[in-house]
Amino acid sequence: MAENTPAGATTEGAITVGQPTDARVSAAPSYDVADFPVPHGREEEWRFTPLERLRGLHDGTAEATGGLRVEVTAPEGVTTQTVDRTDPRVGKAGKPVDRVAAQAFSSFEKASVVSIPKDTVLTEPVRISVHGGGGTVYGHQIVEIGAFAEAVVVIDHTGDGTLAANVEYLVGDGAKLTVVSVQDWDDTAVHVAQHTALVGRDATFKSVVVTFGGDLVRLHPRVVYGAPGGEAELFGLYFTDRGQHQEHRLFIDHDTPHCRSNVAYKGALQGRDAHAVWIGDVLIRAAAEGTDTYELNRNLVLTDGARVDSVPNLEIETGEIVGAGHASATGRFEDEQLFYLQSRGIPADEARRLVVRGFFGELVQQIGLADVEERLMAKIDAELGSVG
């Protein structure tokens, strides 16, 4: 992945031509935290984030005093390791792109690596349980899948604490990897992470990000292509409740010919000061002929007092593409929908639940694991019952 160059602001939601890579960041990617200025909230990549709620992750004052329990349950043939930063797989997917990610990279002690051998087709998922025990922790997780292998990985975040982390997905040529990342933290947790996928030749990467818990969650999924023919699907759903800040900032770097990407994120918000942020950045570079990409974000506002910021950005440097587009829509819960269902004998609470379930249902089905899907739908029902 090429180095990024600082640049001026681009128009939100517009198509621009000839902009440098990642034009909305204030510093080039780097493994060194010293290469990033301390953010003040005026920078494009930080302007939606309440810095005072990051507990010092952004300015170097957060000391690693916490505990994190990571447990891996995997089918036969999958290996798990704990490595230090000298391992050649550490940082292979890409450099940190903001100060918190660089702080996490500079501060972690050991990385957890899950490896699926080439030509292996797993019939059961790999499950990674990440449980916070309080305090501040810097983490690093790597999932690598060999050529022509197929696997589903579920990463489940629970507990309390402050976590800054980098997660890398190394997808071998012809491999198919699905990752489900669930953020089901306690209400007081803070979670900031960069997820970077390096997609090999003719490989398929599917990410499903699900965010419910936490006081503040800020995730930065990124995709880069290592060779032609790669395909990436990024799905996400979030339920932002009273006082929560949930931010998802996506970047897909189409720098390689004949690759495809598809993004679909949906969110529901309820309660005073619930704040959801979705940023979708797609760059099609001059060399990326034959690119096909689309990104979508939809938000459903259930109550007064909630706020959504949705910003799709598409930058195109070549006209030789298959297709490129984006869409963003935010709407209130329609009383007409409730009236229609109630007129057919369905109680108001049940009607509301059915509408929200239908809104999220298509994305939940992308997970493909019945137990996880059932748990998430139950969580959505519970969230609807806790409106405040």
PDB file of N, CA and C in Angstrom, residues 302-360:
ATOM      1  N   LEU A 302     -35.305   6.218  15.749  1.00  0.00           N
ATOM      2  CA  LEU A 302     -36.507   5.736  16.421  1.00  0.00           C
ATOM      3  C   LEU A 302     -37.112   6.748  17.373  1.00  0.00           C
ATOM      4  N   THR A 303     -36.307   7.677  17.902  1.00  0.00           N
ATOM      5  CA  THR A 303     -36.810   8.650  18.878  1.00  0.00           C
ATOM      6  C   THR A 303     -36.178  10.008  18.635  1.00  0.00           C
ATOM      7  N   ASP A 304     -36.738  11.019  19.265  1.00  0.00           N
ATOM      8  CA  ASP A 304     -36.125  12.350  19.247  1.00  0.00           C
ATOM      9  C   ASP A 304     -34.831  12.324  20.057  1.00  0.00           C
ATOM     10  N   GLY A 305     -33.932  13.258  19.742  1.00  0.00           N
ATOM     11  CA  GLY A 305     -32.705  13.420  20.517  1.00  0.00           C
ATOM     12  C   GLY A 305     -31.520  12.639  20.004  1.00  0.00           C
ATOM     13  N   ALA A 306     -31.709  11.843  18.944  1.00  0.00           N
ATOM     14  CA  ALA A 306     -30.607  11.064  18.367  1.00  0.00           C
ATOM     15  C   ALA A 306     -30.044  11.799  17.155  1.00  0.00           C
ATOM     16  N   ARG A 307     -28.765  11.530  16.854  1.00  0.00           N
ATOM     17  CA  ARG A 307     -28.093  12.226  15.753  1.00  0.00           C
ATOM     18  C   ARG A 307     -27.299  11.238  14.910  1.00  0.00           C
ATOM     19  N   VAL A 308     -27.366  11.426  13.579  1.00  0.00           N
ATOM     20  CA  VAL A 308     -26.617  10.599  12.644  1.00  0.00           C
ATOM     21  C   VAL A 308     -25.787  11.490  11.732  1.00  0.00           C
ATOM     22  N   ASP A 309     -24.531  11.126  11.527  1.00  0.00           N
ATOM     23  CA  ASP A 309     -23.694  11.740  10.499  1.00  0.00           C
ATOM     24  C   ASP A 309     -23.272  10.642   9.538  1.00  0.00           C
ATOM     25  N   SER A 310     -23.704  10.751   8.291  1.00  0.00           N
ATOM     26  CA  SER A 310     -23.417   9.742   7.278  1.00  0.00           C
ATOM     27  C   SER A 310     -22.763  10.418   6.080  1.00  0.00           C
ATOM     28  N   VAL A 311     -21.521  10.000   5.771  1.00  0.00           N
ATOM     29  CA  VAL A 311     -20.741  10.675   4.730  1.00  0.00           C
ATOM     30  C   VAL A 311     -20.125   9.638   3.795  1.00  0.00           C
ATOM     31  N   PRO A 312     -20.733   9.393   2.626  1.00  0.00           N
ATOM     32  CA  PRO A 312     -20.072   8.557   1.624  1.00  0.00           C
ATOM     33  C   PRO A 312     -19.155   9.402   0.749  1.00  0.00           C
ATOM     34  N   ASN A 313     -17.981   8.881   0.442  1.00  0.00           N
ATOM     35  CA  ASN A 313     -17.025   9.566  -0.424  1.00  0.00           C
ATOM     36  C   ASN A 313     -16.507   8.602  -1.469  1.00  0.00           C
ATOM     37  N   LEU A 314     -16.547   9.005  -2.721  1.00  0.00           N
ATOM     38  CA  LEU A 314     -16.075   8.178  -3.817  1.00  0.00           C
ATOM     39  C   LEU A 314     -15.118   8.991  -4.669  1.00  0.00           C
ATOM     40  N   GLU A 315     -13.865   8.518  -4.783  1.00  0.00           N
ATOM     41  CA  GLU A 315     -12.847   9.208  -5.562  1.00  0.00           C
ATOM     42  C   GLU A 315     -12.413   8.305  -6.719  1.00  0.00           C
ATOM     43  N   ILE A 316     -12.476   8.830  -7.930  1.00  0.00           N
ATOM     44  CA  ILE A 316     -12.214   8.034  -9.128  1.00  0.00           C
ATOM     45  C   ILE A 316     -11.108   8.689  -9.942  1.00  0.00           C
ATOM     46  N   GLU A 317     -10.068   7.914 -10.239  1.00  0.00           N
ATOM     47  CA  GLU A 317      -8.940   8.430 -11.005  1.00  0.00           C
ATOM     48  C   GLU A 317      -8.822   7.782 -12.381  1.00  0.00           C
ATOM     49  N   THR A 318      -9.785   6.936 -12.744  1.00  0.00           N
ATOM     50  CA  THR A 318      -9.790   6.323 -14.072  1.00  0.00           C
ATOM     51  C   THR A 318     -11.222   6.161 -14.543  1.00  0.00           C
ATOM     52  N   GLY A 319     -11.435   6.294 -15.836  1.00  0.00           N
ATOM     53  CA  GLY A 319     -12.756   6.091 -16.400  1.00  0.00           C
ATOM     54  C   GLY A 319     -13.010   4.665 -16.828  1.00  0.00           C
ATOM     55  N   GLU A 320     -11.987   3.815 -16.734  1.00  0.00           N
ATOM     56  CA  GLU A 320     -12.108   2.432 -17.197  1.00  0.00           C
ATOM     57  C   GLU A 320     -12.561   1.537 -16.054  1.00  0.00           C
ATOM     58  N   ILE A 321     -13.822   1.698 -15.649  1.00  0.00           N
ATOM     59  CA  ILE A 321     -14.356   0.915 -14.546  1.00  0.00           C
ATOM     60  C   ILE A 321     -15.653   0.238 -14.978  1.00  0.00           C
ATOM     61  N   VAL A 322     -16.035  -0.798 -14.231  1.00  0.00           N
ATOM     62  CA  VAL A 322     -17.300  -1.485 -14.492  1.00  0.00           C
ATOM     63  C   VAL A 322     -18.457  -0.706 -13.911  1.00  0.00           C
ATOM     64  N   GLY A 323     -18.281  -0.220 -12.691  1.00  0.00           N
ATOM     65  CA  GLY A 323     -19.332   0.555 -12.045  1.00  0.00           C
ATOM     66  C   GLY A 323     -18.858   1.104 -10.717  1.00  0.00           C
ATOM     67  N   ALA A 324     -19.465   2.214 -10.300  1.00  0.00           N
ATOM     68  CA  ALA A 324     -19.132   2.824  -9.017  1.00  0.00           C
ATOM     69  C   ALA A 324     -20.314   3.676  -8.571  1.00  0.00           C
ATOM     70  N   GLY A 325     -20.719   3.513  -7.326  1.00  0.00           N
ATOM     71  CA  GLY A 325     -21.835   4.307  -6.835  1.00  0.00           C
ATOM     72  C   GLY A 325     -21.915   4.275  -5.327  1.00  0.00           C
ATOM     73  N   HIS A 326     -22.734   5.155  -4.789  1.00  0.00           N
ATOM     74  CA  HIS A 326     -22.946   5.172  -3.344  1.00  0.00           C
ATOM     75  C   HIS A 326     -24.309   5.770  -3.039  1.00  0.00           C
ATOM     76  N   ALA A 327     -24.806   5.476  -1.839  1.00  0.00           N
ATOM     77  CA  ALA A 327     -26.099   6.000  -1.404  1.00  0.00           C
ATOM     78  C   ALA A 327     -26.114   6.094   0.111  1.00  0.00           C
ATOM     79  N   SER A 328     -26.796   7.114   0.620  1.00  0.00           N
ATOM     80  CA  SER A 328     -26.941   7.302   2.058  1.00  0.00           C
ATOM     81  C   SER A 328     -28.336   7.843   2.333  1.00  0.00           C
ATOM     82  N   ALA A 329     -29.001   7.270   3.326  1.00  0.00           N
ATOM     83  CA  ALA A 329     -30.357   7.717   3.657  1.00  0.00           C
ATOM     84  C   ALA A 329     -30.576   7.588   5.158  1.00  0.00           C
ATOM     85  N   THR A 330     -31.168   8.601   5.747  1.00  0.00           N
ATOM     86  CA  THR A 330     -31.524   8.597   7.161  1.00  0.00           C
ATOM     87  C   THR A 330     -32.984   9.032   7.280  1.00  0.00           C
ATOM     88  N   GLY A 331     -33.790   8.242   7.991  1.00  0.00           N
ATOM     89  CA  GLY A 331     -35.201   8.572   8.123  1.00  0.00           C
ATOM     90  C   GLY A 331     -35.733   8.251   9.504  1.00  0.00           C
ATOM     91  N   ARG A 332     -36.838   8.871   9.832  1.00  0.00           N
ATOM     92  CA  ARG A 332     -37.482   8.618  11.103  1.00  0.00           C
ATOM     93  C   ARG A 332     -38.371   7.386  11.002  1.00  0.00           C
ATOM     94  N   PHE A 333     -38.653   6.825  12.156  1.00  0.00           N
ATOM     95  CA  PHE A 333     -39.589   5.709  12.229  1.00  0.00           C
ATOM     96  C   PHE A 333     -40.960   6.190  11.786  1.00  0.00           C
ATOM     97  N   GLU A 334     -41.546   5.532  10.801  1.00  0.00           N
ATOM     98  CA  GLU A 334     -42.790   5.997  10.211  1.00  0.00           C
ATOM     99  C   GLU A 334     -44.005   5.535  11.010  1.00  0.00           C
ATOM    100  N   ASP A 335     -44.823   6.498  11.427  1.00  0.00           N
ATOM    101  CA  ASP A 335     -46.050   6.160  12.143  1.00  0.00           C
ATOM    102  C   ASP A 335     -47.007   5.372  11.257  1.00  0.00           C
ATOM    103  N   GLU A 336     -46.927   5.601   9.933  1.00  0.00           N
ATOM    104  CA  GLU A 336     -47.827   4.897   9.017  1.00  0.00           C
ATOM    105  C   GLU A 336     -47.574   3.392   9.052  1.00  0.00           C
ATOM    106  N   GLN A 337     -46.297   3.010   9.214  1.00  0.00           N
ATOM    107  CA  GLN A 337     -45.987   1.593   9.292  1.00  0.00           C
ATOM    108  C   GLN A 337     -46.614   0.958  10.527  1.00  0.00           C
ATOM    109  N   LEU A 338     -46.498   1.657  11.654  1.00  0.00           N
ATOM    110  CA  LEU A 338     -47.119   1.158  12.883  1.00  0.00           C
ATOM    111  C   LEU A 338     -48.629   1.067  12.736  1.00  0.00           C
ATOM    112  N   PHE A 339     -49.216   2.100  12.156  1.00  0.00           N
ATOM    113  CA  PHE A 339     -50.668   2.119  11.997  1.00  0.00           C
ATOM    114  C   PHE A 339     -51.131   0.947  11.139  1.00  0.00           C
ATOM    115  N   TYR A 340     -50.402   0.681  10.068  1.00  0.00           N
ATOM    116  CA  TYR A 340     -50.762  -0.417   9.170  1.00  0.00           C
ATOM    117  C   TYR A 340     -50.766  -1.743   9.928  1.00  0.00           C
ATOM    118  N   LEU A 341     -49.721  -2.003  10.707  1.00  0.00           N
ATOM    119  CA  LEU A 341     -49.637  -3.263  11.436  1.00  0.00           C
ATOM    120  C   LEU A 341     -50.662  -3.334  12.568  1.00  0.00           C
ATOM    121  N   GLN A 342     -50.864  -2.207  13.268  1.00  0.00           N
ATOM    122  CA  GLN A 342     -51.829  -2.196  14.356  1.00  0.00           C
ATOM    123  C   GLN A 342     -53.249  -2.396  13.841  1.00  0.00           C
ATOM    124  N   SER A 343     -53.518  -1.876  12.644  1.00  0.00           N
ATOM    125  CA  SER A 343     -54.860  -2.043  12.074  1.00  0.00           C
ATOM    126  C   SER A 343     -55.168  -3.503  11.766  1.00  0.00           C
ATOM    127  N   ARG A 344     -54.137  -4.330  11.765  1.00  0.00           N
ATOM    128  CA  ARG A 344     -54.309  -5.762  11.551  1.00  0.00           C
ATOM    129  C   ARG A 344     -54.153  -6.558  12.837  1.00  0.00           C
ATOM    130  N   GLY A 345     -54.337  -5.873  13.948  1.00  0.00           N
ATOM    131  CA  GLY A 345     -54.400  -6.530  15.236  1.00  0.00           C
ATOM    132  C   GLY A 345     -53.077  -6.761  15.929  1.00  0.00           C
ATOM    133  N   ILE A 346     -51.985  -6.166  15.428  1.00  0.00           N
ATOM    134  CA  ILE A 346     -50.674  -6.347  16.046  1.00  0.00           C
ATOM    135  C   ILE A 346     -50.439  -5.229  17.056  1.00  0.00           C
ATOM    136  N   PRO A 347     -50.129  -5.545  18.323  1.00  0.00           N
ATOM    137  CA  PRO A 347     -49.890  -4.503  19.334  1.00  0.00           C
ATOM    138  C   PRO A 347     -48.740  -3.580  18.928  1.00  0.00           C
ATOM    139  N   ALA A 348     -48.738  -2.349  19.449  1.00  0.00           N
ATOM    140  CA  ALA A 348     -47.770  -1.331  19.042  1.00  0.00           C
ATOM    141  C   ALA A 348     -46.329  -1.778  19.268  1.00  0.00           C
ATOM    142  N   ASP A 349     -46.023  -2.350  20.443  1.00  0.00           N
ATOM    143  CA  ASP A 349     -44.650  -2.764  20.731  1.00  0.00           C
ATOM    144  C   ASP A 349     -44.188  -3.859  19.775  1.00  0.00           C
ATOM    145  N   GLU A 350     -45.095  -4.807  19.500  1.00  0.00           N
ATOM    146  CA  GLU A 350     -44.743  -5.881  18.583  1.00  0.00           C
ATOM    147  C   GLU A 350     -44.569  -5.357  17.163  1.00  0.00           C
ATOM    148  N   ALA A 351     -45.424  -4.400  16.766  1.00  0.00           N
ATOM    149  CA  ALA A 351     -45.302  -3.814  15.428  1.00  0.00           C
ATOM    150  C   ALA A 351     -43.971  -3.098  15.269  1.00  0.00           C
ATOM    151  N   ARG A 352     -43.579  -2.350  16.288  1.00  0.00           N
ATOM    152  CA  ARG A 352     -42.294  -1.646  16.245  1.00  0.00           C
ATOM    153  C   ARG A 352     -41.143  -2.630  16.116  1.00  0.00           C
ATOM    154  N   ARG A 353     -41.238  -3.713  16.852  1.00  0.00           N
ATOM    155  CA  ARG A 353     -40.184  -4.734  16.810  1.00  0.00           C
ATOM    156  C   ARG A 353     -40.092  -5.354  15.417  1.00  0.00           C
ATOM    157  N   LEU A 354     -41.224  -5.630  14.807  1.00  0.00           N
ATOM    158  CA  LEU A 354     -41.232  -6.249  13.487  1.00  0.00           C
ATOM    159  C   LEU A 354     -40.607  -5.341  12.434  1.00  0.00           C
ATOM    160  N   VAL A 355     -40.884  -4.039  12.531  1.00  0.00           N
ATOM    161  CA  VAL A 355     -40.326  -3.107  11.557  1.00  0.00           C
ATOM    162  C   VAL A 355     -38.801  -3.057  11.669  1.00  0.00           C
ATOM    163  N   VAL A 356     -38.298  -2.975  12.895  1.00  0.00           N
ATOM    164  CA  VAL A 356     -36.850  -2.892  13.094  1.00  0.00           C
ATOM    165  C   VAL A 356     -36.183  -4.213  12.720  1.00  0.00           C
ATOM    166  N   ARG A 357     -36.803  -5.327  13.064  1.00  0.00           N
ATOM    167  CA  ARG A 357     -36.267  -6.630  12.671  1.00  0.00           C
ATOM    168  C   ARG A 357     -36.162  -6.737  11.147  1.00  0.00           C
ATOM    169  N   GLY A 358     -37.191  -6.261  10.457  1.00  0.00           N
ATOM    170  CA  GLY A 358     -37.155  -6.289   9.004  1.00  0.00           C
ATOM    171  C   GLY A 358     -36.066  -5.406   8.436  1.00  0.00           C
ATOM    172  N   PHE A 359     -35.826  -4.267   9.086  1.00  0.00           N
ATOM    173  CA  PHE A 359     -34.787  -3.334   8.658  1.00  0.00           C
ATOM    174  C   PHE A 359     -33.405  -3.980   8.711  1.00  0.00           C
ATOM    175  N   PHE A 360     -33.159  -4.749   9.798  1.00  0.00           N
ATOM    176  CA  PHE A 360     -31.850  -5.360   9.994  1.00  0.00           C
ATOM    177  C   PHE A 360     -31.724  -6.767   9.404  1.00  0.00           C
TER     178      PHE A 360
END
